[in-house]
C-alpha cells in the first residue's frame, strides 16, 4: 500500500471495532482496482460520536461505515438521509459529498442483491418468515417489503419488538404485503413453517459456538431457501441446511454485498466482488468479541 499526500481516506466508526472485517474487504478492493484509497477502523465511544462525525468534515474523509452501537445515534449529526436510511431509521454508510454528510443504509439492499445474485432467489410474491426484530431484521424487512414479497411473518423472542417493527412497516411501506408479528418461542406450535418459501435468521443467535439455534433444524424443510445473517461462523442451522441439501446463504454474502454498495457510493466504481469474497474466505477467521465484559475492557486497553 502506497500512502501518499493524495491518498483518500474512508473508514468505519464502531465500538467495539477490532473484530470488523470491513477494513480487510475494502482495502483488498482498493488494491485490486489500484485505487489510491485507504480504509481505517475508528474505535468511537458513544459519547464521542458527535465530535467524531464533525471530524469527517474536519479531516476531509470521503466517507465512513457505521456499525454497532452508532447506526441510529448518528442520524441527528448528518445533513441528509437517503430514502432507505430514512425508512429503516438506521445508517451504515456516510458519504461526505460537496461539504454535506449524507447517510445511507446498504444493509437491506446488500441482503437483496446477495439473495438474487448469489442465491438465485427472487423474493417477489414469496412467503417469508424472518426471525429477529433488531437492526439487521429491520433493514432486511424494509427491503423485502419493497421487493413485494406477498407475506412477511416476523418472529422475535420479545414479541413487543416484532409488533413494533410490523407497525413501522405498515406505516411506511406502500405495499400490499401481509405482515404479522409472532413470538419466536411459539413458532413450532403453528402450522406456518411448511408454507414458507424463505426463512431468514436475523437474530444474533449463532454468533457464538454455545448458542442454541433460534429454531429446531427439524423445520428446515426442503421446499424453502434458508438465509442466515450470521457471518462469523457456520451456525447449526447452516450446517443442517447443507446436510439436507437445502438452498442456503450465510451472512458473509450480505456483508460482501453491503460493502460493495458502500464502495460504490464513495467511489462511483463497481466493487470487485470476487476479490472481496476471496479475501474473506482466506483471512476472515474472526476474532469476534466474547460475550463477557472483560473483552470490552481489553479493547479499551489496546487503545
Ligand atoms: P443486530 O444489529 O445484529 O440485528 P440487535 O439489534 O441487537 O442486533 O438484534 C438482535 C436480535 O437477536 C433481536 O431480535 C434479539 O431478540 P430480542 O429483541 O428479544 O432481544 C435476538 N436475540 C438475541 N439473543 C437472543 C436469544 N438468546 N434468543 C432469541 N433471540 C435473541
Tab-separated table of C-alpha atoms and ligand atoms in Angstrom:
chain	number	residue	atom	x	y	z
A	1	UNK	CA	0.000	0.000	0.000
A	2	UNK	CA	1.483	3.315	-1.100
A	3	UNK	CA	0.069	6.041	1.095
A	4	UNK	CA	0.876	9.498	-0.207
A	5	UNK	CA	-0.345	13.055	0.278
A	6	UNK	CA	-3.088	12.325	-2.253
A	7	UNK	CA	-4.455	9.168	-0.649
A	8	UNK	CA	-8.176	9.378	0.083
A	9	UNK	CA	-9.381	8.132	3.452
A	10	UNK	CA	-12.523	6.177	4.350
A	11	UNK	CA	-13.169	4.084	7.441
A	12	UNK	CA	-15.573	2.662	9.971
A	13	UNK	CA	-16.931	4.008	13.271
A	14	UNK	CA	-17.887	1.409	15.878
A	15	UNK	CA	-17.469	0.302	19.477
A	16	UNK	CA	-16.030	-2.320	19.647
A	17	UNK	CA	-14.339	-2.364	16.248
A	18	UNK	CA	-11.376	-4.761	16.433
A	19	UNK	CA	-13.432	-7.675	15.042
A	20	UNK	CA	-14.606	-5.780	11.932
A	21	UNK	CA	-13.904	-7.371	8.562
A	22	UNK	CA	-14.682	-4.163	6.661
A	23	UNK	CA	-11.065	-2.872	6.569
A	24	UNK	CA	-9.985	-6.193	5.055
A	25	UNK	CA	-12.758	-6.116	2.445
A	26	UNK	CA	-12.370	-2.509	1.329
A	27	UNK	CA	-8.568	-2.355	1.339
A	28	UNK	CA	-8.488	-5.524	-0.775
A	29	UNK	CA	-10.932	-3.892	-3.197
A	30	UNK	CA	-8.877	-0.687	-3.420
A	31	UNK	CA	-5.734	-2.716	-4.012
A	32	UNK	CA	-7.379	-4.831	-6.709
A	33	UNK	CA	-8.599	-1.740	-8.592
A	34	UNK	CA	-5.318	0.134	-7.920
A	35	UNK	CA	-7.219	2.987	-6.295
A	36	UNK	CA	-5.428	5.482	-4.080
A	37	UNK	CA	-7.703	4.958	-1.061
A	38	UNK	CA	-7.190	3.580	2.430
A	39	UNK	CA	-9.860	2.225	4.845
A	40	UNK	CA	-9.257	2.607	8.579
A	41	UNK	CA	-11.029	1.367	11.736
A	42	UNK	CA	-12.027	4.044	14.275
A	43	UNK	CA	-12.952	2.983	17.823
A	44	UNK	CA	-15.538	5.604	18.764
A	45	UNK	CA	-17.111	5.530	22.215
A	46	UNK	CA	-20.772	6.623	22.226
A	47	UNK	CA	-20.174	9.971	23.988
A	48	UNK	CA	-17.562	10.837	21.329
A	49	UNK	CA	-19.819	10.165	18.341
A	50	UNK	CA	-20.857	13.757	17.664
A	51	UNK	CA	-17.274	15.023	17.679
A	52	UNK	CA	-16.166	12.070	15.562
A	53	UNK	CA	-18.830	12.868	12.947
A	54	UNK	CA	-17.719	16.501	12.893
A	55	UNK	CA	-14.245	15.093	12.327
A	56	UNK	CA	-15.346	13.574	8.995
A	57	UNK	CA	-15.623	17.091	7.601
A	58	UNK	CA	-12.658	18.467	9.531
A	59	UNK	CA	-10.366	15.676	8.328
A	60	UNK	CA	-11.863	15.648	4.821
A	61	UNK	CA	-12.662	11.925	4.905
A	62	UNK	CA	-14.517	10.639	1.821
A	63	UNK	CA	-16.932	8.632	3.924
A	64	UNK	CA	-17.377	6.084	6.653
A	65	UNK	CA	-19.244	2.936	7.514
A	66	UNK	CA	-21.155	2.921	10.758
A	67	UNK	CA	-21.595	-0.111	12.962
A	68	UNK	CA	-22.857	-1.043	16.427
A	69	UNK	CA	-23.794	0.943	18.513
A	70	UNK	CA	-23.950	4.060	16.327
A	71	UNK	CA	-26.269	3.183	13.417
A	72	UNK	CA	-29.250	5.081	14.823
A	73	UNK	CA	-27.452	7.544	17.090
A	74	UNK	CA	-25.553	9.056	14.154
A	75	UNK	CA	-28.688	10.291	12.359
A	76	UNK	CA	-29.101	13.672	14.116
A	77	UNK	CA	-25.498	14.578	13.227
A	78	UNK	CA	-25.913	14.109	9.446
A	79	UNK	CA	-27.065	16.675	6.855
A	80	UNK	CA	-29.239	14.383	4.712
A	81	UNK	CA	-30.574	10.817	4.619
A	82	UNK	CA	-31.265	8.563	1.639
A	83	UNK	CA	-34.877	7.319	1.378
A	84	UNK	CA	-33.781	3.814	2.533
A	85	UNK	CA	-31.905	5.101	5.591
A	86	UNK	CA	-34.843	7.272	6.468
A	87	UNK	CA	-37.324	4.369	6.159
A	88	UNK	CA	-35.133	1.921	8.069
A	89	UNK	CA	-34.194	4.509	10.688
A	90	UNK	CA	-30.520	3.486	10.665
A	91	UNK	CA	-27.365	4.409	8.738
A	92	UNK	CA	-24.460	2.126	7.876
A	93	UNK	CA	-22.734	4.361	5.298
A	94	UNK	CA	-21.957	8.080	5.248
A	95	UNK	CA	-20.758	9.933	2.168
A	96	UNK	CA	-19.003	13.273	2.584
A	97	UNK	CA	-20.045	14.930	-0.632
A	98	UNK	CA	-19.875	18.629	-1.574
A	99	UNK	CA	-19.488	19.633	2.064
A	100	UNK	CA	-22.502	17.560	3.212
A	101	UNK	CA	-22.719	14.318	5.171
A	102	UNK	CA	-25.299	12.045	3.566
A	103	UNK	CA	-26.433	8.902	5.377
A	104	UNK	CA	-27.295	5.682	3.524
A	105	UNK	CA	-28.280	2.174	4.536
A	106	UNK	CA	-26.874	-0.571	2.298
A	107	UNK	CA	-27.710	-3.494	4.624
A	108	UNK	CA	-31.161	-4.203	3.199
A	109	UNK	CA	-30.110	-3.729	-0.426
A	110	UNK	CA	-26.980	-5.838	0.243
A	111	UNK	CA	-29.217	-8.622	1.524
A	112	UNK	CA	-31.494	-8.457	-1.535
A	113	UNK	CA	-28.597	-8.294	-4.011
A	114	UNK	CA	-26.876	-11.276	-2.438
A	115	UNK	CA	-30.138	-13.225	-2.371
A	116	UNK	CA	-30.765	-12.686	-6.066
A	117	UNK	CA	-27.188	-12.652	-7.412
A	118	UNK	CA	-25.654	-15.420	-5.283
A	119	UNK	CA	-28.769	-17.356	-4.245
A	120	UNK	CA	-30.724	-17.012	-7.497
A	121	UNK	CA	-33.817	-16.349	-5.384
A	122	UNK	CA	-36.384	-13.713	-6.391
A	123	UNK	CA	-38.378	-12.656	-3.293
A	124	UNK	CA	-41.278	-11.126	-5.265
A	125	UNK	CA	-44.578	-12.807	-4.356
A	126	UNK	CA	-42.937	-15.143	-1.820
A	127	UNK	CA	-43.903	-16.026	1.750
A	128	UNK	CA	-41.156	-15.086	4.163
A	129	UNK	CA	-40.530	-15.888	7.818
A	130	UNK	CA	-37.866	-13.715	9.421
A	131	UNK	CA	-36.526	-14.438	12.908
A	132	UNK	CA	-35.476	-11.350	14.878
A	133	UNK	CA	-36.539	-7.724	15.151
A	134	UNK	CA	-33.277	-5.854	15.766
A	135	UNK	CA	-31.164	-3.681	13.451
A	136	UNK	CA	-30.396	-6.322	10.812
A	137	UNK	CA	-34.007	-7.529	10.786
A	138	UNK	CA	-35.297	-4.007	10.353
A	139	UNK	CA	-33.084	-3.266	7.310
A	140	UNK	CA	-33.925	-6.600	5.673
A	141	UNK	CA	-37.683	-6.360	6.214
A	142	UNK	CA	-37.972	-2.894	4.656
A	143	UNK	CA	-36.138	-4.136	1.567
A	144	UNK	CA	-38.251	-7.306	1.366
A	145	UNK	CA	-41.470	-5.303	1.504
A	146	UNK	CA	-40.126	-3.000	-1.188
A	147	UNK	CA	-39.385	-6.096	-3.304
A	148	UNK	CA	-43.057	-7.037	-2.964
A	149	UNK	CA	-42.957	-10.277	-1.001
A	150	UNK	CA	-46.558	-11.427	-0.547
A	151	UNK	CA	-46.453	-12.347	3.168
A	152	UNK	CA	-43.921	-11.460	5.826
A	153	UNK	CA	-44.001	-13.007	9.306
A	154	UNK	CA	-41.626	-11.530	11.879
A	155	UNK	CA	-40.915	-13.791	14.866
A	156	UNK	CA	-38.946	-12.423	17.777
A	157	UNK	CA	-38.085	-13.532	21.328
A	158	UNK	CA	-39.524	-10.229	22.566
A	159	UNK	CA	-42.928	-10.099	20.885
A	160	UNK	CA	-43.326	-6.352	21.502
A	161	UNK	CA	-40.353	-5.595	19.234
A	162	UNK	CA	-41.789	-7.734	16.433
A	163	UNK	CA	-45.090	-5.901	16.835
A	164	UNK	CA	-43.320	-2.510	16.720
A	165	UNK	CA	-41.405	-3.457	13.579
A	166	UNK	CA	-44.611	-4.611	11.877
A	167	UNK	CA	-46.306	-1.340	12.866
A	168	UNK	CA	-43.423	0.691	11.388
A	169	UNK	CA	-43.520	-1.346	8.190
A	170	UNK	CA	-47.267	-0.869	7.873
A	171	UNK	CA	-46.941	2.895	8.322
A	172	UNK	CA	-44.160	3.451	5.839
A	173	UNK	CA	-44.393	0.744	3.215
A	174	UNK	CA	-46.649	1.357	0.266
A	175	UNK	CA	-47.166	-2.322	-0.458
A	176	UNK	CA	-49.982	-4.797	-0.135
A	177	UNK	CA	-47.751	-7.280	1.690
A	178	UNK	CA	-49.436	-9.202	4.526
A	179	UNK	CA	-47.466	-8.525	7.721
A	180	UNK	CA	-47.727	-10.377	11.039
A	181	UNK	CA	-45.699	-10.388	14.272
A	182	UNK	CA	-45.091	-13.677	16.123
A	183	UNK	CA	-43.373	-14.853	19.257
A	184	UNK	CA	-40.263	-16.869	18.409
A	185	UNK	CA	-40.830	-19.449	21.174
A	186	UNK	CA	-44.317	-20.230	19.896
A	187	UNK	CA	-43.419	-20.764	16.222
A	188	UNK	CA	-43.152	-24.524	16.253
A	189	UNK	CA	-46.708	-24.777	17.630
A	190	UNK	CA	-48.072	-23.100	14.493
A	191	UNK	CA	-48.606	-24.641	11.055
A	192	UNK	CA	-46.739	-21.788	9.371
A	193	UNK	CA	-43.390	-23.345	8.507
A	194	UNK	CA	-44.465	-25.719	5.721
A	195	UNK	CA	-45.911	-22.724	3.845
A	196	UNK	CA	-42.717	-20.641	3.932
A	197	UNK	CA	-40.541	-20.034	0.818
A	198	UNK	CA	-37.766	-18.047	2.502
A	199	UNK	CA	-36.615	-18.452	6.122
A	200	UNK	CA	-34.173	-15.863	7.479
A	201	UNK	CA	-32.288	-15.901	10.758
A	202	UNK	CA	-31.726	-12.221	11.536
A	203	UNK	CA	-31.207	-12.788	15.257
A	204	UNK	CA	-27.701	-12.765	16.654
A	205	UNK	CA	-28.124	-16.401	17.735
A	206	UNK	CA	-25.378	-18.500	16.183
A	207	UNK	CA	-22.558	-15.956	16.505
A	208	UNK	CA	-21.125	-17.905	19.436
A	209	UNK	CA	-20.435	-21.660	19.442
A	210	UNK	CA	-22.563	-22.237	22.545
A	211	UNK	CA	-25.654	-20.569	21.017
A	212	UNK	CA	-28.703	-22.786	20.538
A	213	UNK	CA	-30.344	-22.491	17.099
A	214	UNK	CA	-33.243	-19.999	17.018
A	215	UNK	CA	-35.442	-22.775	15.617
A	216	UNK	CA	-35.152	-26.566	15.556
A	217	UNK	CA	-33.236	-27.809	12.436
A	218	UNK	CA	-36.229	-30.130	12.026
A	219	UNK	CA	-38.040	-27.133	10.483
A	220	UNK	CA	-35.556	-26.724	7.643
A	221	UNK	CA	-37.877	-28.167	5.020
A	222	UNK	CA	-36.633	-28.948	1.531
A	223	UNK	CA	-39.115	-26.503	-0.023
A	224	UNK	CA	-37.521	-23.416	1.490
A	225	UNK	CA	-34.470	-21.212	0.972
A	226	UNK	CA	-32.538	-20.570	4.190
A	227	UNK	CA	-30.573	-17.345	4.770
A	228	UNK	CA	-28.596	-16.912	7.996
A	229	UNK	CA	-27.235	-13.403	8.509
A	230	UNK	CA	-24.611	-14.656	10.986
A	231	UNK	CA	-21.325	-14.195	9.154
A	232	UNK	CA	-18.557	-15.157	11.551
A	233	UNK	CA	-19.190	-18.904	11.707
A	234	UNK	CA	-21.288	-21.703	10.270
A	235	UNK	CA	-24.294	-21.898	12.546
A	236	UNK	CA	-26.055	-25.136	13.454
A	237	UNK	CA	-28.857	-24.235	11.041
A	238	UNK	CA	-26.415	-23.559	8.198
A	239	UNK	CA	-24.795	-26.943	8.776
A	240	UNK	CA	-28.214	-28.594	8.843
A	241	UNK	CA	-29.212	-26.822	5.611
A	242	UNK	CA	-26.019	-28.081	3.925
A	243	UNK	CA	-26.626	-31.624	5.211
A	244	UNK	CA	-30.204	-31.590	3.965
A	245	UNK	CA	-29.124	-30.091	0.614
A	246	UNK	CA	-31.422	-27.131	1.091
A	247	UNK	CA	-30.577	-23.930	-0.805
A	248	UNK	CA	-28.930	-21.503	1.609
A	249	UNK	CA	-26.701	-18.446	2.008
A	250	UNK	CA	-24.723	-17.215	5.000
A	251	UNK	CA	-24.148	-13.698	6.284
A	252	UNK	CA	-20.798	-13.346	4.514
A	253	UNK	CA	-22.676	-12.689	1.286
A	254	UNK	CA	-24.727	-9.919	2.884
A	255	UNK	CA	-21.517	-8.498	4.355
A	256	UNK	CA	-19.810	-8.502	0.947
A	257	UNK	CA	-22.760	-7.016	-0.920
A	258	UNK	CA	-23.475	-4.259	1.607
A	259	UNK	CA	-19.757	-3.384	1.483
A	260	UNK	CA	-19.834	-3.358	-2.323
A	261	UNK	CA	-22.740	-0.894	-2.263
A	262	UNK	CA	-20.900	1.407	0.198
A	263	UNK	CA	-17.805	1.173	-2.022
A	264	UNK	CA	-19.888	2.263	-4.979
A	265	UNK	CA	-21.359	5.235	-3.083
A	266	UNK	CA	-17.886	6.529	-2.145
A	267	UNK	CA	-16.032	5.819	-5.377
A	268	UNK	CA	-18.700	5.570	-8.074
A	269	UNK	CA	-16.966	2.335	-9.130
A	270	UNK	CA	-18.213	-1.234	-9.192
A	271	UNK	CA	-16.643	-3.222	-6.345
A	272	UNK	CA	-14.597	-6.350	-7.168
A	273	UNK	CA	-16.945	-8.857	-5.534
A	274	UNK	CA	-14.864	-11.933	-6.304
A	275	UNK	CA	-11.754	-10.414	-4.755
A	276	UNK	CA	-13.733	-9.368	-1.681
A	277	UNK	CA	-15.159	-12.862	-1.280
A	278	UNK	CA	-11.729	-14.449	-1.676
A	279	UNK	CA	-10.129	-12.219	0.929
A	280	UNK	CA	-12.899	-13.011	3.424
A	281	UNK	CA	-12.554	-16.733	2.791
A	282	UNK	CA	-8.757	-16.612	3.133
A	283	UNK	CA	-8.420	-14.223	6.077
A	284	UNK	CA	-11.813	-13.999	7.630
A	285	UNK	CA	-11.078	-16.056	10.745
A	286	UNK	CA	-12.928	-13.742	13.030
A	287	UNK	CA	-11.706	-12.564	16.351
A	288	UNK	CA	-15.236	-11.912	17.488
A	289	UNK	CA	-15.597	-10.138	20.833
A	290	UNK	CA	-16.568	-12.587	23.565
A	291	UNK	CA	-19.806	-12.077	25.443
A	292	UNK	CA	-18.026	-11.254	28.694
A	293	UNK	CA	-17.376	-7.642	29.661
A	294	UNK	CA	-13.654	-8.342	30.046
A	295	UNK	CA	-13.183	-8.342	26.270
A	296	UNK	CA	-14.577	-4.847	26.024
A	297	UNK	CA	-12.134	-3.729	28.670
A	298	UNK	CA	-9.270	-5.358	26.767
A	299	UNK	CA	-10.384	-3.466	23.678
A	300	UNK	CA	-10.158	-0.208	25.552
A	301	UNK	CA	-6.765	-1.115	26.943
A	302	UNK	CA	-5.463	-1.807	23.455
A	303	UNK	CA	-6.177	1.820	22.599
B	1	LIG	P1	-28.373	-6.755	15.057
B	1	LIG	O1	-27.903	-5.368	14.791
B	1	LIG	O2	-27.351	-7.814	14.754
B	1	LIG	O3	-29.696	-7.043	14.427
B	1	LIG	P2	-29.698	-6.338	17.593
B	1	LIG	O4	-30.334	-5.124	17.032
B	1	LIG	O5	-29.125	-6.306	18.959
B	1	LIG	O6	-28.527	-6.863	16.640
B	1	LIG	O7	-30.794	-7.525	17.493
B	1	LIG	C1	-30.540	-8.813	17.971
B	1	LIG	C2	-31.717	-9.734	17.635
B	1	LIG	O8	-31.387	-11.058	18.058
B	1	LIG	C3	-33.005	-9.363	18.367
B	1	LIG	O9	-34.100	-9.725	17.567
B	1	LIG	C4	-32.934	-10.250	19.617
B	1	LIG	O10	-34.167	-10.548	20.197
B	1	LIG	P3	-34.809	-9.588	21.350
B	1	LIG	O11	-35.427	-8.455	20.608
B	1	LIG	O12	-35.771	-10.437	22.054
B	1	LIG	O13	-33.661	-9.155	22.223
B	1	LIG	C5	-32.353	-11.508	19.017
B	1	LIG	N1	-31.699	-12.323	20.047
B	1	LIG	C6	-30.530	-12.052	20.672
B	1	LIG	N2	-30.251	-13.026	21.566
B	1	LIG	C7	-31.277	-13.917	21.502
B	1	LIG	C8	-31.573	-15.137	22.170
B	1	LIG	N3	-30.762	-15.639	23.101
B	1	LIG	N4	-32.720	-15.791	21.839
B	1	LIG	C9	-33.541	-15.303	20.893
B	1	LIG	N5	-33.318	-14.148	20.215
B	1	LIG	C10	-32.204	-13.462	20.512
